[in-house]
CSV table of C-alpha atoms and ligand atoms in Angstrom, one decimal:
chain,number,residue,atom,x,y,z
A,705,MET,CA,92.5,191.4,96.0
A,706,ILE,CA,96.2,191.5,95.2
A,707,LEU,CA,97.3,187.8,95.9
A,708,PRO,CA,100.7,187.5,97.7
A,709,LYS,CA,103.8,186.2,96.1
A,710,ILE,CA,104.9,183.1,97.8
A,711,ALA,CA,108.1,181.2,97.9
A,712,VAL,CA,108.4,178.0,99.7
A,713,LEU,CA,111.5,175.9,100.8
A,714,THR,CA,110.9,172.4,101.9
A,715,GLY,CA,113.1,169.8,103.6
A,716,ALA,CA,113.1,166.2,104.6
A,717,GLY,CA,110.6,166.8,107.4
A,718,ILE,CA,107.7,167.3,104.8
A,719,SER,CA,108.2,163.9,103.7
A,720,LYS,CA,108.2,162.4,107.3
A,721,GLY,CA,104.5,162.1,107.0
A,722,SER,CA,105.0,159.8,104.0
A,723,GLY,CA,107.2,157.4,106.1
A,724,ILE,CA,110.7,158.6,104.8
A,725,ALA,CA,113.3,159.2,107.5
A,726,THR,CA,114.7,162.6,107.7
A,727,PHE,CA,118.6,163.1,108.2
A,728,ARG,CA,118.1,163.9,111.9
A,729,ASP,CA,116.0,161.0,112.9
A,730,GLY,CA,118.9,159.3,114.5
A,731,SER,CA,118.7,155.4,114.3
A,732,ASP,CA,116.1,154.9,111.5
A,733,SER,CA,117.9,157.5,109.2
A,734,LEU,CA,121.1,155.9,109.7
A,735,TRP,CA,122.3,153.1,107.3
A,736,ARG,CA,125.0,150.6,108.7
A,737,HIS,CA,125.8,153.1,111.3
A,738,TYR,CA,126.8,155.7,108.7
A,739,GLU,CA,125.9,159.5,108.9
A,740,PRO,CA,124.5,160.5,105.5
A,741,GLN,CA,127.2,163.2,105.6
A,742,GLN,CA,129.7,160.5,105.5
A,743,LEU,CA,128.3,159.0,102.3
A,744,ALA,CA,126.8,161.9,100.6
A,745,THR,CA,130.2,163.2,99.4
A,746,PRO,CA,132.2,163.0,96.2
A,747,GLN,CA,135.3,161.7,98.3
A,748,ALA,CA,133.1,158.8,99.5
A,749,PHE,CA,132.0,157.9,96.2
A,750,ALA,CA,135.6,158.1,94.7
A,751,ARG,CA,136.9,155.8,97.6
A,752,ASP,CA,134.1,153.2,97.4
A,753,PRO,CA,131.4,153.7,94.8
A,754,ARG,CA,129.7,150.4,95.5
A,755,LEU,CA,129.2,151.3,99.3
A,756,VAL,CA,127.6,154.8,98.4
A,757,TRP,CA,125.5,153.1,95.6
A,758,GLU,CA,124.2,150.4,98.4
A,759,PHE,CA,123.3,153.6,100.6
A,760,TYR,CA,121.3,155.2,97.8
A,761,ASP,CA,119.8,151.9,96.7
A,762,TRP,CA,118.5,151.3,100.1
A,763,ARG,CA,117.0,154.7,100.3
A,764,ARG,CA,115.4,154.4,96.9
A,765,GLN,CA,113.8,151.2,98.1
A,766,LYS,CA,112.4,152.9,101.1
A,767,MET,CA,111.2,155.8,99.1
A,768,VAL,CA,109.8,153.9,96.2
A,769,ALA,CA,106.6,152.7,98.5
A,770,ALA,CA,106.2,156.5,99.7
A,771,ARG,CA,103.1,158.6,98.6
A,772,PRO,CA,102.7,162.2,98.8
A,773,ASN,CA,101.1,163.1,102.1
A,774,ARG,CA,98.6,166.1,102.9
A,775,ALA,CA,101.4,168.7,103.1
A,776,HIS,CA,102.6,167.8,99.6
A,777,VAL,CA,99.0,167.8,98.4
A,778,THR,CA,98.2,171.2,99.8
A,779,LEU,CA,101.5,172.7,98.2
A,780,ALA,CA,100.2,171.4,94.8
A,781,GLU,CA,96.7,173.0,95.6
A,782,MET,CA,98.5,176.5,96.5
A,783,GLU,CA,100.2,176.4,93.2
A,784,SER,CA,97.0,176.0,91.4
A,785,TYR,CA,95.3,178.9,93.5
A,786,LEU,CA,98.2,181.5,93.5
A,787,PRO,CA,99.5,183.0,90.2
A,788,ASP,CA,102.9,183.7,91.8
A,789,PHE,CA,104.1,180.6,93.7
A,790,THR,CA,107.4,178.8,93.5
A,791,LEU,CA,108.3,175.6,95.2
A,792,VAL,CA,112.0,175.1,96.1
A,793,THR,CA,112.9,171.9,97.5
A,794,GLN,CA,116.0,170.3,99.2
A,795,ASN,CA,114.4,167.0,99.0
A,796,ILE,CA,115.4,164.4,96.3
A,797,ASP,CA,112.3,162.0,96.8
A,798,GLY,CA,110.3,163.3,94.1
A,799,LEU,CA,107.1,163.4,96.0
A,800,HIS,CA,106.4,167.1,95.1
A,801,ARG,CA,106.3,166.2,91.5
A,802,GLU,CA,104.1,163.2,92.2
A,803,ALA,CA,101.9,165.5,94.3
A,804,GLY,CA,101.1,167.5,91.2
A,805,ASN,CA,103.4,170.6,91.6
A,806,GLN,CA,104.7,171.8,88.2
A,807,LYS,CA,107.2,174.5,89.1
A,808,ILE,CA,109.7,172.9,91.3
A,809,TYR,CA,113.3,174.0,91.7
A,810,TYR,CA,115.4,171.0,92.9
A,811,LEU,CA,118.4,172.4,94.8
A,812,HIS,CA,119.9,169.1,95.6
A,813,GLY,CA,118.9,167.0,92.6
A,814,ASP,CA,116.6,163.9,92.3
A,815,ILE,CA,117.3,160.5,93.6
A,816,TRP,CA,115.3,158.9,90.8
A,817,TYR,CA,117.9,160.2,88.1
A,818,VAL,CA,121.2,158.8,87.4
A,819,ARG,CA,123.9,160.3,85.3
A,820,CYS,CA,127.3,159.3,84.0
A,821,THR,CA,130.7,160.3,85.5
A,822,GLU,CA,132.2,160.1,82.0
A,823,CYS,CA,129.7,161.3,79.4
A,824,ASP,CA,126.6,163.5,79.5
A,825,PHE,CA,124.3,160.6,79.7
A,826,ARG,CA,121.5,161.2,82.2
A,827,GLN,CA,118.1,159.5,82.6
A,828,GLU,CA,115.3,158.6,84.9
A,829,ASP,CA,115.6,155.2,86.6
A,830,ARG,CA,113.0,154.2,89.1
A,831,ARG,CA,114.1,150.5,89.4
A,832,ALA,CA,114.6,149.6,93.2
A,833,PRO,CA,116.6,147.6,93.8
A,834,LEU,CA,118.9,148.3,90.9
A,835,PRO,CA,120.0,145.1,89.1
A,836,GLU,CA,123.8,145.8,89.4
A,837,LEU,CA,125.6,147.9,91.9
A,838,PRO,CA,127.4,150.3,91.0
A,839,PRO,CA,125.4,150.8,87.7
A,840,THR,CA,127.4,151.5,84.6
A,841,CYS,CA,126.7,153.8,81.6
A,842,PRO,CA,124.8,152.1,78.7
A,843,ARG,CA,126.5,154.5,76.4
A,844,CYS,CA,130.1,154.5,77.6
A,845,GLY,CA,130.5,151.9,80.2
A,846,GLY,CA,131.5,154.6,82.7
A,847,LEU,CA,130.5,154.8,86.2
A,848,LEU,CA,126.8,156.2,86.9
A,849,ARG,CA,126.1,158.3,90.1
A,850,PRO,CA,122.9,159.6,91.5
A,851,ASP,CA,122.0,162.9,90.0
A,852,VAL,CA,122.1,164.7,93.4
A,853,VAL,CA,124.2,167.4,95.0
A,854,TRP,CA,126.8,165.9,97.6
A,855,PHE,CA,128.3,167.9,100.6
A,856,GLY,CA,131.1,169.9,99.1
A,857,GLU,CA,129.6,170.0,95.7
A,858,PRO,CA,128.3,173.3,94.2
A,859,LEU,CA,124.6,173.9,93.6
A,860,ASP,CA,123.7,174.6,89.9
A,861,PRO,CA,124.3,178.2,89.7
A,862,MET,CA,121.1,179.0,87.5
A,863,MET,CA,119.0,177.1,89.9
A,864,LEU,CA,120.4,179.0,92.8
A,865,MET,CA,120.1,182.4,91.1
A,866,LYS,CA,116.5,181.7,90.2
A,867,SER,CA,115.8,180.6,93.7
A,868,GLU,CA,117.4,183.7,95.2
A,869,ARG,CA,115.3,185.8,93.1
A,870,VAL,CA,112.2,183.9,94.0
A,871,PHE,CA,112.7,184.4,97.7
A,872,ARG,CA,113.8,188.1,97.2
A,873,GLU,CA,110.5,189.0,95.5
A,874,ALA,CA,108.3,187.0,97.8
A,875,ASP,CA,105.7,188.6,100.2
A,876,ILE,CA,105.7,185.3,102.4
A,877,ALA,CA,108.4,182.6,102.5
A,878,LEU,CA,106.9,179.3,103.8
A,879,VAL,CA,109.9,177.1,105.3
A,880,ILE,CA,108.5,173.7,105.9
A,881,GLY,CA,110.3,170.6,107.5
A,882,THR,CA,114.0,171.9,107.4
A,883,SER,CA,116.6,171.9,110.1
A,884,ALA,CA,117.8,175.1,108.3
A,885,VAL,CA,121.6,174.2,108.8
A,886,VAL,CA,122.8,173.3,105.2
A,887,TYR,CA,123.8,176.2,103.0
A,888,PRO,CA,123.3,177.8,100.7
A,889,ALA,CA,119.7,176.5,100.8
A,890,ALA,CA,119.2,177.7,104.4
A,891,TYR,CA,120.1,181.3,103.6
A,892,LEU,CA,117.2,181.7,100.9
A,893,PRO,CA,114.3,182.7,103.4
A,894,HIS,CA,116.7,185.5,104.6
A,895,TYR,CA,116.4,187.1,101.1
A,896,THR,CA,112.6,187.5,101.7
A,897,LEU,CA,113.2,189.1,105.1
A,898,GLU,CA,115.8,191.5,103.6
A,899,HIS,CA,113.3,192.7,101.1
A,900,GLY,CA,110.5,193.3,103.6
A,901,GLY,CA,108.7,189.9,103.2
A,902,ARG,CA,107.9,187.7,106.2
A,903,ILE,CA,108.9,184.0,107.0
A,904,LEU,CA,106.4,181.3,108.3
A,905,GLU,CA,108.2,178.3,109.6
A,906,PHE,CA,106.5,174.8,109.8
A,907,ASN,CA,108.4,172.5,111.9
A,908,MET,CA,108.2,170.0,114.8
A,909,GLU,CA,110.7,172.4,116.8
A,910,ARG,CA,112.4,175.6,116.7
A,911,THR,CA,115.6,175.9,114.4
A,912,PRO,CA,118.2,178.4,113.7
A,913,LEU,CA,115.8,180.2,111.4
A,914,SER,CA,113.1,180.5,114.1
A,915,PRO,CA,114.2,183.8,115.6
A,916,TYR,CA,113.8,185.4,112.0
A,917,ALA,CA,110.4,183.8,111.5
A,918,ALA,CA,107.2,186.0,111.9
A,919,GLU,CA,105.7,182.6,113.3
A,920,THR,CA,106.9,179.1,113.9
A,921,ILE,CA,104.1,176.9,113.7
A,922,LEU,CA,105.0,173.7,115.8
A,923,GLY,CA,103.6,170.4,114.7
A,924,PRO,CA,103.6,167.8,111.8
A,925,SER,CA,103.4,169.6,108.5
A,926,GLU,CA,101.0,167.2,107.1
A,927,ILE,CA,98.6,168.6,109.9
A,928,THR,CA,99.7,172.2,110.3
A,929,LEU,CA,100.0,173.2,106.6
A,930,PRO,CA,96.7,172.0,105.5
A,931,THR,CA,95.2,173.9,108.5
A,932,TRP,CA,97.0,177.1,107.8
A,933,TRP,CA,96.3,176.9,104.1
A,934,GLU,CA,92.4,176.6,104.8
A,935,GLN,CA,92.6,179.6,107.1
A,936,PHE,CA,94.8,181.8,104.6
A,937,LYS,CA,92.5,181.0,101.8
A,938,ARG,CA,89.6,182.5,103.7
A,939,THR,CA,91.5,185.6,104.4
A,940,LEU,CA,92.2,185.7,100.5
A,941,SER,CA,88.5,185.0,100.1
A,942,LEU,CA,89.6,182.1,97.8
A,943,ASP,CA,87.3,179.6,99.4
B,1210,BV8,C1,128.2,173.8,99.0
B,1210,BV8,C2,121.3,165.6,98.7
B,1210,BV8,C3,130.3,175.0,97.9
B,1210,BV8,C4,122.0,164.3,98.8
B,1210,BV8,C5,122.0,167.2,100.4
B,1210,BV8,C6,132.4,172.3,106.0
B,1210,BV8,C7,133.0,171.3,105.0
B,1210,BV8,C8,132.4,171.0,103.8
B,1210,BV8,C9,131.1,171.8,103.5
B,1210,BV8,C10,130.7,172.7,104.3
B,1210,BV8,C11,131.3,173.1,105.7
B,1210,BV8,N1,130.6,173.9,106.3
B,1210,BV8,C12,129.5,174.1,105.5
B,1210,BV8,C13,129.5,173.6,104.3
B,1210,BV8,C14,128.8,173.7,103.3
B,1210,BV8,C15,127.7,172.6,103.3
B,1210,BV8,C16,126.8,172.7,104.6
B,1210,BV8,O1,126.0,173.6,104.6
B,1210,BV8,N2,127.2,171.8,105.5
B,1210,BV8,C17,126.4,171.7,106.7
B,1210,BV8,C18,126.2,170.3,107.2
B,1210,BV8,C19,127.2,172.6,107.6
B,1210,BV8,N3,127.0,172.6,102.2
B,1210,BV8,C20,127.3,172.0,101.0
B,1210,BV8,O2,128.3,171.3,100.9
B,1210,BV8,C21,126.5,172.5,99.7
B,1210,BV8,N4,127.5,172.9,98.6
B,1210,BV8,O3,128.4,174.5,99.7
B,1210,BV8,O4,129.3,173.9,97.8
B,1210,BV8,C22,131.0,174.9,96.7
B,1210,BV8,C23,130.9,176.1,95.9
B,1210,BV8,C24,131.8,176.1,94.8
B,1210,BV8,C25,132.6,175.1,94.4
B,1210,BV8,C26,132.5,173.8,95.3
B,1210,BV8,C27,131.7,174.0,96.5
B,1210,BV8,C28,125.8,171.3,99.2
B,1210,BV8,C29,124.8,170.9,100.3
B,1210,BV8,C30,123.8,169.9,99.6
B,1210,BV8,C31,124.1,168.4,100.2
B,1210,BV8,N5,123.1,167.4,99.8
B,1210,BV8,N6,121.0,166.3,100.0
B,1210,BV8,C32,121.4,163.3,99.6
B,1210,BV8,O5,120.2,163.5,100.0
B,1210,BV8,O6,121.7,162.2,99.7
B,1210,BV8,S1,121.7,167.9,102.0
B,1210,BV8,C33,120.4,167.2,102.7
B,1210,BV8,O7,120.6,167.6,104.2
B,1210,BV8,C34,119.2,167.8,102.4
B,1210,BV8,O8,119.0,168.0,101.1
B,1210,BV8,C35,119.1,169.1,103.2
B,1210,BV8,O9,119.6,170.3,102.4
B,1210,BV8,C36,120.0,168.9,104.4
B,1210,BV8,C37,119.3,169.1,105.7
B,1210,BV8,O10,118.1,168.2,105.7
B,1210,BV8,P1,116.7,168.7,106.0
B,1210,BV8,O11,116.0,168.6,104.9
B,1210,BV8,O12,116.8,169.9,106.6
B,1210,BV8,O13,116.3,167.5,106.9
B,1210,BV8,P2,116.8,167.3,108.4
B,1210,BV8,O14,116.7,165.9,108.6
B,1210,BV8,O15,118.1,168.1,108.6
B,1210,BV8,O16,115.7,168.1,109.3
B,1210,BV8,C38,114.2,167.5,109.1
B,1210,BV8,C39,113.6,168.7,109.8
B,1210,BV8,O17,112.2,168.3,109.6
B,1210,BV8,C40,113.8,169.0,111.3
B,1210,BV8,O18,113.9,170.4,111.6
B,1210,BV8,C41,112.6,168.3,112.0
B,1210,BV8,O19,112.4,169.0,113.2
B,1210,BV8,C42,111.6,168.7,111.0
B,1210,BV8,N7,110.6,167.6,110.9
B,1210,BV8,C43,110.4,166.2,111.2
B,1210,BV8,N8,109.3,165.7,111.0
B,1210,BV8,C44,108.6,166.7,110.6
B,1210,BV8,C45,109.2,168.0,110.6
B,1210,BV8,N9,108.7,169.1,110.3
B,1210,BV8,C46,107.4,169.2,109.9
B,1210,BV8,N10,106.7,168.1,109.9
B,1210,BV8,C47,107.1,166.8,110.3
B,1210,BV8,N11,106.4,165.8,110.4
B,1211,ZN,ZN1,128.7,157.5,79.8
C-alpha cells in the first residue's frame, strides 16, 4: 500500500481545545481592547516596546498552563505512522513540539524564544511572567523582542520555500483551525490543489478556503481530527 504524502497547516483553532484564545474569539482574545493586529507589528513595538511586551507577557502567562489536546496528539501519532508527513504551523504556542512532533515548520515563529534587536543573541525563555519588561539582551544590553513574525514582516524565505514544496508534493493537505485569511500562509494549501492533491479542512465554520476543499469537516478539531484519523488509518490498513 503506497502511503499518502500529507502536509498539514494549523492555526490558532487547534489550540482552542487547550484553552488558548484564538485571534477571532472577540472578547477573550482581546487585551485591553487592542486587536492583535494593532500590537503584533514592528511599528507598535518601535512606538511602545513595553506595551507590546505586556501583551506578549500576558499571552505567555495564558499559554504556560496549556497542554496539547487530542488534535495535537493525533498529529504526533500521524507523523510516527506516515513516512512523508510535514507539519506547518502558524501557531507560536509551542504545543505541537510538546505533543511530540519532530518535523515542524514554524511559519510565524515561537513565543517561547526571544531575540535581540541589536545583536544575534537568541534563546528560549519560558519564564512567565518575565521579571522585567521590556527585557534586555544579556550580551549587549539591547532591547529583546519575541521571536515571532509580526504583520508587515517577511517570513523566513527558506522556511517558506520548504513549506511551498511540501504542499506542492502532498497528496492531501490537512488545514486545521485557521481562518485562512493571513498570507502567505493561507496560500499554501492551494499548491496542493494546483498539483492534483486535495484539501481536507477541519474548522468550526466555513472559511474562504472551504470552496477549494474536498471536504470541510465541521466541529472542534480535538474531536473531529482523532475521529477522522481512526477511520483513515483503517483505509490504509494501518490499525
Ligand atoms: C508579509 C504571529 C510581506 C504573531 C501572526 C495590508 C497591510 C499590511 C500587510 C498586509 C496587508 N494586506 C495583506 C497583508 C499581508 C499580511 C496579511 O495577510 N494580513 C491579513 C490580516 C490580511 N501578512 C503579513 O503581514 C505577513 N507578512 O506579508 O510580509 C513582506 C514581504 C517582504 C518584505 C516585507 C514584508 C506576516 C503575517 C504573520 C503575522 N503573525 N502571528 C503573534 O501571534 O503575535 S498572524 C496570526 O494570525 C496567526 O499566526 C495566523 O497566521 C493568523 C490568523 O490566525 P489563525 O491561526 O487563523 O486563527 P484565527 O483566530 O484567525 O482563526 C481561528 C480559526 O479556528 C477560525 O477559523 C475558527 O473558526 C477556528 N476554530 C476555533 N475553535 C476551533 C477551530 N477550529 C477547529 N477546532 C476548534 N476547536
Ligand atoms: Zn544583544
